PDB file of C-alpha atoms in Angstrom:
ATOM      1  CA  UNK A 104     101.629  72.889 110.359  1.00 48.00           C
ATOM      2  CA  UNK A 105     104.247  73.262 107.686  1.00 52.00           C
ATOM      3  CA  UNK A 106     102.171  71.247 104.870  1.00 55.00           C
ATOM      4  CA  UNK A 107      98.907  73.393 105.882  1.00 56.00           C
ATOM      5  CA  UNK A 108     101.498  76.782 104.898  1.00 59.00           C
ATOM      6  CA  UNK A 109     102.228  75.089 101.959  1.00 60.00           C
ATOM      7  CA  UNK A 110      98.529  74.647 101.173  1.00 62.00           C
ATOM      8  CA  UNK A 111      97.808  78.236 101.735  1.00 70.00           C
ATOM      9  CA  UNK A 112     100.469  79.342  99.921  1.00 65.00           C
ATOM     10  CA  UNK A 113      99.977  77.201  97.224  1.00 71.00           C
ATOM     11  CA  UNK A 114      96.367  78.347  97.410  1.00 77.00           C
ATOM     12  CA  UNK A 115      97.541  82.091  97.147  1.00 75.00           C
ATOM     13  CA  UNK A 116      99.807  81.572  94.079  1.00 75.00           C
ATOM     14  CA  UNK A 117      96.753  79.879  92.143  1.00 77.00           C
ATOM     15  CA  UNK A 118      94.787  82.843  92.895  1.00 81.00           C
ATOM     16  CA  UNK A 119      97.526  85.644  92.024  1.00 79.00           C
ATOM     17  CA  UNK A 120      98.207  83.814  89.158  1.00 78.00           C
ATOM     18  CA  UNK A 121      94.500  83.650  88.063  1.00 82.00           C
ATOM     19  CA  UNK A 122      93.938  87.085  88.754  1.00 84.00           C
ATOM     20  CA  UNK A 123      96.992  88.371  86.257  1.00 83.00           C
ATOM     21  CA  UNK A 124      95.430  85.928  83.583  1.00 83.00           C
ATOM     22  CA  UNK A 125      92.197  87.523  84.168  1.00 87.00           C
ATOM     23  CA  UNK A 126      93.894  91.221  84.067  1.00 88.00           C
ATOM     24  CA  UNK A 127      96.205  90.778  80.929  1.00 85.00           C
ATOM     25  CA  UNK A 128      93.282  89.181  79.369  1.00 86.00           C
ATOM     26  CA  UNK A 129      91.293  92.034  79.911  1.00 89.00           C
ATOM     27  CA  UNK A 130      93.404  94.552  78.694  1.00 88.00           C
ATOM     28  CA  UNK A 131      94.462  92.584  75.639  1.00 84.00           C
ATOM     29  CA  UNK A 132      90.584  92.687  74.182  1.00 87.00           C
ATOM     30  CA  UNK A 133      90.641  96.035  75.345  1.00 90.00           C
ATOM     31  CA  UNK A 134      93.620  97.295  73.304  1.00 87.00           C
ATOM     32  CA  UNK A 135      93.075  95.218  69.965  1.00 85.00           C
ATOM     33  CA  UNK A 136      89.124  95.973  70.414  1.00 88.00           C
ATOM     34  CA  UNK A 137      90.203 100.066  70.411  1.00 90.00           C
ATOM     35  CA  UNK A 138      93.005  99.392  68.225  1.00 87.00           C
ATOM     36  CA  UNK A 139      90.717  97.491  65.246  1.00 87.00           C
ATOM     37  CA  UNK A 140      87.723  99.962  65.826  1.00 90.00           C
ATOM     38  CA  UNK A 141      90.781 102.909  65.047  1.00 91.00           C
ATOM     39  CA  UNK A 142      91.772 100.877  62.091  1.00 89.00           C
ATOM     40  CA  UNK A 143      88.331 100.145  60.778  1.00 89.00           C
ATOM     41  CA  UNK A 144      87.146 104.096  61.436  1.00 92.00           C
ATOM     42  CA  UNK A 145      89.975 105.283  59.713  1.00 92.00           C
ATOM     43  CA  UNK A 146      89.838 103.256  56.869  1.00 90.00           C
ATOM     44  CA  UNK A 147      86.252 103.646  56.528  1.00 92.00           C
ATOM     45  CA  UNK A 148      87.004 107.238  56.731  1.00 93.00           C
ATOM     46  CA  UNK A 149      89.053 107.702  53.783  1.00 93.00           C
ATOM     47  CA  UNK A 150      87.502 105.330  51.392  1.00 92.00           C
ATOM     48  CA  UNK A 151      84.154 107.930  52.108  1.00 93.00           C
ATOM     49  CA  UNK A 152      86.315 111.179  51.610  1.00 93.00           C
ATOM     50  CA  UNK A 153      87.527 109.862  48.412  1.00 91.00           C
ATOM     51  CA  UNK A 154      84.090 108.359  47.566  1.00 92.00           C
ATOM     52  CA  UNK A 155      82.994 111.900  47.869  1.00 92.00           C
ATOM     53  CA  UNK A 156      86.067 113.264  45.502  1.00 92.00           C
ATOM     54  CA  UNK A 157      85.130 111.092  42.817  1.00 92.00           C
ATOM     55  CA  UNK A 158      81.454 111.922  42.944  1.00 92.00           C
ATOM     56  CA  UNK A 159      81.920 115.362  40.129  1.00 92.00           C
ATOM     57  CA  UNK A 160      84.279 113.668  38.100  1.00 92.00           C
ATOM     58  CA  UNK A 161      82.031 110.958  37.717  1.00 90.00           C
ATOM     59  CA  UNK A 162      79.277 112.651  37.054  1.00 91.00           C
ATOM     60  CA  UNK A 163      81.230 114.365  34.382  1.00 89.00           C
ATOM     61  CA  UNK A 164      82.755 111.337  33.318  1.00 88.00           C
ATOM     62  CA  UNK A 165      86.011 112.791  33.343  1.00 89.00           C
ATOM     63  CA  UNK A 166      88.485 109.752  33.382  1.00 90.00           C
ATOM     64  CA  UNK A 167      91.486 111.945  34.046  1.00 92.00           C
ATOM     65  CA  UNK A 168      90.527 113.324  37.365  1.00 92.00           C
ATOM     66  CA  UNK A 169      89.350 109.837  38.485  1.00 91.00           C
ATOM     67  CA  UNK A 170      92.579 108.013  37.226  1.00 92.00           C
ATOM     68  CA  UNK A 171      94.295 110.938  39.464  1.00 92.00           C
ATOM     69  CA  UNK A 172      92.111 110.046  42.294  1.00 92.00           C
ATOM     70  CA  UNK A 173      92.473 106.550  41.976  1.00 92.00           C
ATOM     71  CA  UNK A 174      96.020 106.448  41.875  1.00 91.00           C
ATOM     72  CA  UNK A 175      96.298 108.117  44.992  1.00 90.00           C
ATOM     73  CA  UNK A 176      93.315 105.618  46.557  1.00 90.00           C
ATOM     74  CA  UNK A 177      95.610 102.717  45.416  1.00 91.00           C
ATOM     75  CA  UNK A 178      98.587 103.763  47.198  1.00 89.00           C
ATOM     76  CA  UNK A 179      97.013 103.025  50.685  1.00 88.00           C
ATOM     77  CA  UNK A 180      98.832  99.823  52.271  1.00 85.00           C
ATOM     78  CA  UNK A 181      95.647  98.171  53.040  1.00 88.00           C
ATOM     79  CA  UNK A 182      93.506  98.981  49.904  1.00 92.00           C
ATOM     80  CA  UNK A 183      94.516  96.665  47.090  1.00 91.00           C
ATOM     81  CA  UNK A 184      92.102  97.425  44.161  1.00 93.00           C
ATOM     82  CA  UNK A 185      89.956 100.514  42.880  1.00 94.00           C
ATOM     83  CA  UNK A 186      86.707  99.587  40.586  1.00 95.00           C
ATOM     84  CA  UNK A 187      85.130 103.127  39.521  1.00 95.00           C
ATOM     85  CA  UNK A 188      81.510 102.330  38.181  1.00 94.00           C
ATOM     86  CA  UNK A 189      79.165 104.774  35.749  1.00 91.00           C
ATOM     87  CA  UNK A 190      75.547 105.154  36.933  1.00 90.00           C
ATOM     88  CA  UNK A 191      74.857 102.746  34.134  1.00 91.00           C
ATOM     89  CA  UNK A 192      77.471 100.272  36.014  1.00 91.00           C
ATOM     90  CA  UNK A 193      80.188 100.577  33.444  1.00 92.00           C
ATOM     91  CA  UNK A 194      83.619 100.550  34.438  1.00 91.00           C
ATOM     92  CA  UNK A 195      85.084 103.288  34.138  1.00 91.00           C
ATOM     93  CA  UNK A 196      88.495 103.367  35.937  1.00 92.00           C
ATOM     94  CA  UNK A 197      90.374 100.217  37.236  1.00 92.00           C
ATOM     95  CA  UNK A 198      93.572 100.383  39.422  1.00 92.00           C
ATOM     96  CA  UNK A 199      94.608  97.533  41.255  1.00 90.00           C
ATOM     97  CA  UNK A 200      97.787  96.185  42.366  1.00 87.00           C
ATOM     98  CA  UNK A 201      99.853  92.858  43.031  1.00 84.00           C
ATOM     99  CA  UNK A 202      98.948  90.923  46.144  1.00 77.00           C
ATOM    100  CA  UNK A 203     101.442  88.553  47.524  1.00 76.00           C
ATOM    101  CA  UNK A 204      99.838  86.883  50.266  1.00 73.00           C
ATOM    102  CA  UNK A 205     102.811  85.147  52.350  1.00 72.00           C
ATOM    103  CA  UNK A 206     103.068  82.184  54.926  1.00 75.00           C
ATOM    104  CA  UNK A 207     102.576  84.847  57.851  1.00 71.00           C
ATOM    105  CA  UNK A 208      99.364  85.589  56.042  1.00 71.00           C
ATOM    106  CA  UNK A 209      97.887  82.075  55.659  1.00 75.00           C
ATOM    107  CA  UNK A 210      99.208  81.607  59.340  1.00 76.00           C
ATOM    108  CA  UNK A 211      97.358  85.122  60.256  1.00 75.00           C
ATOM    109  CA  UNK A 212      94.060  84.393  58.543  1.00 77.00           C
ATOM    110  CA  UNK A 213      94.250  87.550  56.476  1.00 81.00           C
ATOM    111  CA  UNK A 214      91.279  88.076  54.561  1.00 84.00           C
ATOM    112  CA  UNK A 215      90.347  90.056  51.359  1.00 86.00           C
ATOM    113  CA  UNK A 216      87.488  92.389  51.787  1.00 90.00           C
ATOM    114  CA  UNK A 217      85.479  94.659  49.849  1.00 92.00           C
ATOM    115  CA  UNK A 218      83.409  97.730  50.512  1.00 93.00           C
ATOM    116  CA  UNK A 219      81.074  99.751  48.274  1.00 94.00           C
ATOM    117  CA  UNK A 220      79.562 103.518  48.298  1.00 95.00           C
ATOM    118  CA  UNK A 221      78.133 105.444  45.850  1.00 94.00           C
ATOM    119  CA  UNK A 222      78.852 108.424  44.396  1.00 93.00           C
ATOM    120  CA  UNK A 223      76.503 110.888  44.576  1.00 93.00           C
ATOM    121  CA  UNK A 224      76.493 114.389  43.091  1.00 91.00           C
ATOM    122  CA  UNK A 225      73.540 116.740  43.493  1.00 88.00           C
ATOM    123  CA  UNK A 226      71.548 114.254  44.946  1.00 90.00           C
ATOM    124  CA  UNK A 227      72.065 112.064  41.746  1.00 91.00           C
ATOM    125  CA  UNK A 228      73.369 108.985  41.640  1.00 94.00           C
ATOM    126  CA  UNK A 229      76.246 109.187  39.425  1.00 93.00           C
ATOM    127  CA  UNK A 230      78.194 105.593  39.754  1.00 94.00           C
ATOM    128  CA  UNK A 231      79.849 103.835  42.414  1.00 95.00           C
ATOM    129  CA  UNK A 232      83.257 102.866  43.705  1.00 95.00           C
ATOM    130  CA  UNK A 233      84.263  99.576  44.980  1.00 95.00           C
ATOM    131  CA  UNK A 234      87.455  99.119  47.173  1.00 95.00           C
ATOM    132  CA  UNK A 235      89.047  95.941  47.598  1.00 93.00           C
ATOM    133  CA  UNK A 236      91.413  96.183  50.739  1.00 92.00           C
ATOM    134  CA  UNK A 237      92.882  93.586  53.525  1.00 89.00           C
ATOM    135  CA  UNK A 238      93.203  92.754  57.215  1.00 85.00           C
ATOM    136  CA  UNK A 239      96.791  91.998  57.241  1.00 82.00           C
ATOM    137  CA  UNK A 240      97.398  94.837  59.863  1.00 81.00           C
ATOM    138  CA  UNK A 241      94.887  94.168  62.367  1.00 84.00           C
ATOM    139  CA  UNK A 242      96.119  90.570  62.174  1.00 83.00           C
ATOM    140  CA  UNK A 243      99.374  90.998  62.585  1.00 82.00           C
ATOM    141  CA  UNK A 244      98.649  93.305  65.705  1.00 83.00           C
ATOM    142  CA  UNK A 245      96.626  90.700  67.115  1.00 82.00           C
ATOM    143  CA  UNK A 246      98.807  88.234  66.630  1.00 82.00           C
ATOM    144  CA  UNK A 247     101.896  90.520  68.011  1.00 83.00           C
ATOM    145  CA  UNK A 248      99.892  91.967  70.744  1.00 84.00           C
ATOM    146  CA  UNK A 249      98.315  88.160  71.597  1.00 83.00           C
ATOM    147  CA  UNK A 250     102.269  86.682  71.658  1.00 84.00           C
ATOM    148  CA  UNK A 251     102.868  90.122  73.613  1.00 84.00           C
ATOM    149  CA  UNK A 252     100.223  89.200  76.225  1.00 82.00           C
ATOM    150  CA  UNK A 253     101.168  85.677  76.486  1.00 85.00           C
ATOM    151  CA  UNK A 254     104.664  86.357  77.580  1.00 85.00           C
ATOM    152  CA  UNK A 255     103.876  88.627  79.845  1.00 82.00           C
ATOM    153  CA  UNK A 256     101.997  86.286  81.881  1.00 83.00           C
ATOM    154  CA  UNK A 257     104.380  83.697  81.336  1.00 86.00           C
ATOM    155  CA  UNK A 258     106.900  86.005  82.813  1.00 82.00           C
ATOM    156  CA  UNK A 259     104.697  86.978  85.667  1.00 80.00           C
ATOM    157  CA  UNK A 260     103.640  83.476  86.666  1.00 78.00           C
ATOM    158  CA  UNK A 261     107.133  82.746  86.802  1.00 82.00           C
ATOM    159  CA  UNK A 262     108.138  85.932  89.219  1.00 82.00           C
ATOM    160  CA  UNK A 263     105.463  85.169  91.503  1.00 79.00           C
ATOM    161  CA  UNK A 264     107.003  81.160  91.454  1.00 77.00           C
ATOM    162  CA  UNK A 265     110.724  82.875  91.748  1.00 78.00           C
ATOM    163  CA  UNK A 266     108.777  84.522  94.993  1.00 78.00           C
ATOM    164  CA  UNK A 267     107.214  81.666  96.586  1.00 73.00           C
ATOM    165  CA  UNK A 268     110.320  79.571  95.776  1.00 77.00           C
ATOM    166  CA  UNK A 269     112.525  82.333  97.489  1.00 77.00           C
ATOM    167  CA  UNK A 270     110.256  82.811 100.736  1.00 76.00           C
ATOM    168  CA  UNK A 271     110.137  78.935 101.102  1.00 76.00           C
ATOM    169  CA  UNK A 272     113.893  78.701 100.525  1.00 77.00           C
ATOM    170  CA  UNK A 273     114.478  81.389 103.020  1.00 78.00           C
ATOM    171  CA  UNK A 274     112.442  79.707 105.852  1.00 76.00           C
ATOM    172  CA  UNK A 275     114.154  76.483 104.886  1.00 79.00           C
ATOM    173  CA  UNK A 276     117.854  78.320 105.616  1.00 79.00           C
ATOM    174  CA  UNK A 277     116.725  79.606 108.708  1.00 82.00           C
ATOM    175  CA  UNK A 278     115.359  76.747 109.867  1.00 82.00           C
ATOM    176  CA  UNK A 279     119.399  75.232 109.182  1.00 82.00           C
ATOM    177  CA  UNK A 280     120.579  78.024 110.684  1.00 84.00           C
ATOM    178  CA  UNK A 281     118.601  77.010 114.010  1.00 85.00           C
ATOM    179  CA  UNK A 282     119.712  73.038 113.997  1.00 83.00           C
ATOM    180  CA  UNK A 283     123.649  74.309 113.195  1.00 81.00           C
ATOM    181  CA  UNK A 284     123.149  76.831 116.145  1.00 83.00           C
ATOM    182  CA  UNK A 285     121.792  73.525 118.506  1.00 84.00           C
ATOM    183  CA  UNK A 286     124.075  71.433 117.045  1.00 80.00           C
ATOM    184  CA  UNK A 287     127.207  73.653 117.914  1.00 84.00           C
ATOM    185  CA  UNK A 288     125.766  74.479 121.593  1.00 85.00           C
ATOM    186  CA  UNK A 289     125.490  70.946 121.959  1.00 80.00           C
ATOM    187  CA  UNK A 290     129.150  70.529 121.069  1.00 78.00           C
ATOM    188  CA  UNK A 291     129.990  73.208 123.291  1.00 83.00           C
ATOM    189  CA  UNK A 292     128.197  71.391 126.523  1.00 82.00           C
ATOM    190  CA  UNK A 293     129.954  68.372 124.989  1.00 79.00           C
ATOM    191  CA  UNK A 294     133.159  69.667 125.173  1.00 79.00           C
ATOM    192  CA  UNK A 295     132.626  71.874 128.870  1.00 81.00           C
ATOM    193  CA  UNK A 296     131.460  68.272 130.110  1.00 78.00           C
ATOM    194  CA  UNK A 297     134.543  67.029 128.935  1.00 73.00           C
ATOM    195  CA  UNK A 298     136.988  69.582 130.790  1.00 73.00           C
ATOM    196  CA  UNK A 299     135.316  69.214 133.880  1.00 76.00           C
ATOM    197  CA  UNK A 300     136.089  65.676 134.064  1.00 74.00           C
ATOM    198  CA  UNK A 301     139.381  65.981 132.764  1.00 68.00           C
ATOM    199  CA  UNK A 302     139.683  68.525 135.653  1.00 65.00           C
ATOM    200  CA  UNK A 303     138.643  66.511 138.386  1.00 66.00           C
ATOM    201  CA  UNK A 304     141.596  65.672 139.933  1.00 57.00           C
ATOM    202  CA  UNK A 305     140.121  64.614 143.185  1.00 56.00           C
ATOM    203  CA  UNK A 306     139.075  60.835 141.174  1.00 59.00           C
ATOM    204  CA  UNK A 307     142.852  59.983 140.580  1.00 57.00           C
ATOM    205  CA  UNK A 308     141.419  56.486 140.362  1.00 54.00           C
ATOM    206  CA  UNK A 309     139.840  57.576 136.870  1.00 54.00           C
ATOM    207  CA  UNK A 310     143.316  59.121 135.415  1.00 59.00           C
ATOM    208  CA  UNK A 311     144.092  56.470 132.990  1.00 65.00           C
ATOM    209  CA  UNK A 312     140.370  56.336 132.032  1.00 60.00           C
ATOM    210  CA  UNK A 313     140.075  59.897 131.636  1.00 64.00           C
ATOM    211  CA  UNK A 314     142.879  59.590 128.859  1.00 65.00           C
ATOM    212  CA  UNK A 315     141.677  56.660 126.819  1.00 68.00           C
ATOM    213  CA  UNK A 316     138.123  58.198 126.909  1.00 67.00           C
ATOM    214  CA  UNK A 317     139.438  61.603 125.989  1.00 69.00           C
ATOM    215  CA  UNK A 318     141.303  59.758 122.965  1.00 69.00           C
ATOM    216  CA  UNK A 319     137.937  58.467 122.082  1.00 71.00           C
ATOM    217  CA  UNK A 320     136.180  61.608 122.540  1.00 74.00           C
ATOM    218  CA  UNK A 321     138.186  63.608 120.160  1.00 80.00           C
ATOM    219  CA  UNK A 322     138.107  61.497 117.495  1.00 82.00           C
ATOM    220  CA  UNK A 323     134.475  62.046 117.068  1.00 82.00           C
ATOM    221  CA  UNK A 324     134.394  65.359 118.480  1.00 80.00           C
ATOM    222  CA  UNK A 325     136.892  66.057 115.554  1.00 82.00           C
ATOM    223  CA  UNK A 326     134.923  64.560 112.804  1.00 84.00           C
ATOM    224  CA  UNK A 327     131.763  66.596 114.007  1.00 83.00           C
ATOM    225  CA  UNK A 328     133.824  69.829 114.436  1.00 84.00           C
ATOM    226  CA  UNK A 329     134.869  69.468 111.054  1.00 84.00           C
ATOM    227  CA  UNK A 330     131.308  68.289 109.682  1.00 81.00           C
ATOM    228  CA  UNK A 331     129.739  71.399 111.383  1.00 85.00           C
ATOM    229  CA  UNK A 332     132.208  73.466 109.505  1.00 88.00           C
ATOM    230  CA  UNK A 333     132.056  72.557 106.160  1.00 82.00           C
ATOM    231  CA  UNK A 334     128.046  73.134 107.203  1.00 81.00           C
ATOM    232  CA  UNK A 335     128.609  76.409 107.502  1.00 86.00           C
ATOM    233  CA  UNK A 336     130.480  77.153 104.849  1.00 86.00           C
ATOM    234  CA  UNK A 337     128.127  75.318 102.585  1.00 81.00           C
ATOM    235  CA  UNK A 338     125.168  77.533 104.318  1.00 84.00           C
ATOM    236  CA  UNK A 339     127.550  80.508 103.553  1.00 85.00           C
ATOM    237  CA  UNK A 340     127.405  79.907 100.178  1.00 82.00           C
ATOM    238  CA  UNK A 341     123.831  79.131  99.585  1.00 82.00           C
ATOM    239  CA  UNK A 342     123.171  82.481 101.589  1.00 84.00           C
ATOM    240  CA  UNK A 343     125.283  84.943  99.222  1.00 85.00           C
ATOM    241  CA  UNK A 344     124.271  83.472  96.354  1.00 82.00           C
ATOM    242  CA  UNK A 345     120.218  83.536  97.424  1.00 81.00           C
ATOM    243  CA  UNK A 346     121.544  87.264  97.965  1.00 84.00           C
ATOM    244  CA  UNK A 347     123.173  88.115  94.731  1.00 83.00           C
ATOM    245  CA  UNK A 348     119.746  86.104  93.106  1.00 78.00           C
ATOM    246  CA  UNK A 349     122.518  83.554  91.457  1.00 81.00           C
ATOM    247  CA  UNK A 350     121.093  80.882  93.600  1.00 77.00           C
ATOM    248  CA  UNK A 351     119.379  77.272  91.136  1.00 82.00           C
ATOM    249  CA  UNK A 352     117.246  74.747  92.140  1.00 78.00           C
ATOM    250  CA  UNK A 353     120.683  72.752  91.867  1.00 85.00           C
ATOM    251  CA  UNK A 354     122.842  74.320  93.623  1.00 78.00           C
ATOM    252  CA  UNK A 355     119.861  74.455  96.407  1.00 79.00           C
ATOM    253  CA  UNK A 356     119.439  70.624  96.211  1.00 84.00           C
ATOM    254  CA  UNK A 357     123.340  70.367  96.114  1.00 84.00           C
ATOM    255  CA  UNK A 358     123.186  71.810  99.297  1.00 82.00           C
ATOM    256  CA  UNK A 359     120.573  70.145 100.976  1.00 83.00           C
ATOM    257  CA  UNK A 360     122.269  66.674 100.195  1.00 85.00           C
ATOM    258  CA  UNK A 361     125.899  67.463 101.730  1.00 86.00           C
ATOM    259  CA  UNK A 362     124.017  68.791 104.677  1.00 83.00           C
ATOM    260  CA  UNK A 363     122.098  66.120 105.108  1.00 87.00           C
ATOM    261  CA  UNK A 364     125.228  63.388 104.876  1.00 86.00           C
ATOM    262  CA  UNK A 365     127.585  65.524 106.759  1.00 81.00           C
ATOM    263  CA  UNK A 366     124.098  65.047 109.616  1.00 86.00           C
ATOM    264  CA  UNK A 367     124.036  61.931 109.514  1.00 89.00           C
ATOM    265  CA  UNK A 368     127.828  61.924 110.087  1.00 87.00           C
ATOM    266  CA  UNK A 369     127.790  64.105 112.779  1.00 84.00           C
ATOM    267  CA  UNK A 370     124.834  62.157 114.614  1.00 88.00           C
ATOM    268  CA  UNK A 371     126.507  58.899 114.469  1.00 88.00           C
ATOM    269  CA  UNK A 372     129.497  60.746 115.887  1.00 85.00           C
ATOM    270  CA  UNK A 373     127.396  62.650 118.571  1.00 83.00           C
ATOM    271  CA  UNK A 374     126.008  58.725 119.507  1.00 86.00           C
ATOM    272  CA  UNK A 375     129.305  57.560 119.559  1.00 84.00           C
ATOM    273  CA  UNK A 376     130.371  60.251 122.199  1.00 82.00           C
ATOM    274  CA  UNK A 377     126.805  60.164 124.289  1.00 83.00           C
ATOM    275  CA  UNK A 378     128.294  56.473 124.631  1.00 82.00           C
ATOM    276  CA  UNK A 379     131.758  57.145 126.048  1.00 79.00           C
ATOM    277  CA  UNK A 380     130.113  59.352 128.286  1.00 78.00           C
ATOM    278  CA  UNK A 381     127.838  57.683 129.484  1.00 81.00           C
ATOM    279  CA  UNK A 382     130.684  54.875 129.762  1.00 78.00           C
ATOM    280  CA  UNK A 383     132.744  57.242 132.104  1.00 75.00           C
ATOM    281  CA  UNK A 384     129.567  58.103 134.358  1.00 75.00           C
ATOM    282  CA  UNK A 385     129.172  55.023 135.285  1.00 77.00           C
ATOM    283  CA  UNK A 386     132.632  54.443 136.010  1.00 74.00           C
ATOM    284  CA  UNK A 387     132.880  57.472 137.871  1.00 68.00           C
ATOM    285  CA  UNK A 388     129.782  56.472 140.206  1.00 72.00           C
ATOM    286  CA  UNK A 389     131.243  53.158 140.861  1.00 71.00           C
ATOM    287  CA  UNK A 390     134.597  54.610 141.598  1.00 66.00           C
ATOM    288  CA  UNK A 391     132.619  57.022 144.081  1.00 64.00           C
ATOM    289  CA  UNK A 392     130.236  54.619 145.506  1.00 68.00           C
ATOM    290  CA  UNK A 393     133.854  52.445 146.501  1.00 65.00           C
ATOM    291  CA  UNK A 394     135.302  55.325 147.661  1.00 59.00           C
ATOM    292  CA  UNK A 395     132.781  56.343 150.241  1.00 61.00           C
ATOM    293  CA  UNK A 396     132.709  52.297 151.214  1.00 63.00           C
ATOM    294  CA  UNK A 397     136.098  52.186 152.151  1.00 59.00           C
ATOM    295  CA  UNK A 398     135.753  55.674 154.440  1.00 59.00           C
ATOM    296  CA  UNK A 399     132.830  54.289 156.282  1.00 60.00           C
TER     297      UNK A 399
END
């Protein structure tokens, strides 16, 4: 029953964990898809507006105005180089500026592009503009974003394990909780079997006995007594710190060994007693058995 829980459970935490994977993924395409298409609009937005600024002073071939324009086009982060064209395709303004590509952008993939439009004034084509510009944003958002998403998951998968882990370790302390509960109400019927036959009085003939199995009683009785406690207190421990969430898989296994060797201690004990009383049982029958003999 408790491997077929473990199945199910195991089963669950598959699926969970599948369904976040499917969810972050989601919203990751999502986000950089909206957050390129804002990027790309926006970029493609101003290269037309100034397209459309340089479209009189080309016409008049005014190289002042489009130096002016240009130098403004040029400070843009992504736009790297300005080519202003004639309508006989004669340069007629150039601004461009240094580009450094780094590691981060080999490791991004960040790509020079260009884009053209022409200039039209009056419905004449009067030259054309060509901007030179990069990705380097967009990649380093995806990139961020991607690393972003990653984690997240990462983190999740490993609160819904933290979860499971905890439930499992919870039924697993109960479950101790139970056997030290047996194993001190066994103790106690140990120990109320013992004072009624140390009580007996009527089978004098069993005095001495009584005291040399008592002697052997205790011993063991002792060793469990002590056993069980350092049980608890090891169950104690385990307990607050599941509670304060300061509990390791060491500590856990820590506890699970001592518990399991102070068991074994305690059962050999437990089969010692079972054997002395079972010794003085038979004793005691024989002793009756004699006794009503001699009174018939």
């Amino acid at each position: 029953m408790t491997n077929k829980n473990e199945g199910t459970a195991s089963r669950i935490y598959l699926v969970v964990n599948f369904v976040i994977l499917i969810l972050i993924t989601i919203l990751f395409t999502w986000h950089a898809t909206r957050y390129y298409s804002d990027w790309n609009n926006g970029l493609e937005s101003f290269m037309k507006n100034m397209a459309v600024s340089l479209s009189y002073p080309a016409w008049t071939y005014d190289k002042r105005v489009i130096e002016q324009i240009t130098a403004v086009m040029i400070e843009k982060d992504e736009i790297i180089s300005v080519v202003v064209y004639d309508d006989k395709n004669n340069k007629l303004v150039v601004k461009e500026k240094k580009l450094n590509l780094t590691t981060t952008d080999l490791l991004f993939g960040t790509k020079r592009l260009d884009r053209t439009y022409n200039l039209i004034y009056a419905d004449t084509y009067v030259g054309k503009v060509i901007f030179t510009y990069i990705d380097r944003s967009t990649r380093t958002f995806l990139v961020v974003s991607g690393t972003g998403a990653a984690l997240l998951y990462i983190v999740s998968a490993l609160l819904i394990l933290n979860i499971k882990k905890n439930k499992k370790l919870a039924v697993m302390v109960n479950e101790l909780n139970e056997l030290n509960a047996e194993l001190e109400m066994a103790f106690n019927e140990l120990e109320e079997t013992q004072n009624k036959i140390i009580n007996a009085e009527k089978m004098a003939a069993l005095g001495k006995l009584m005291v040399n199995i008592a002697h052997d009683i205790n011993t063991p009785a002792g060793i469990i007594y002590s056993s069980l406690t350092e049980q608890q207190n090891r169950i104690d421990s385990i307990v607050k710190k599941f509670q304060s969430d300061q509990l390791t898989e060491e500590d856990f296994k820590d506890c699970l060994d001592t518990i399991s060797e102070l068991n074994q201690i305690m059962l050999r004990n437990a089969k010692r007693i079972i054997e002395l009383v079972q010794s003085l049982k038979r004793t005691a029958m024989n002793e009756m058995t004699q006794t009503w003999s001699e009174s018939t």
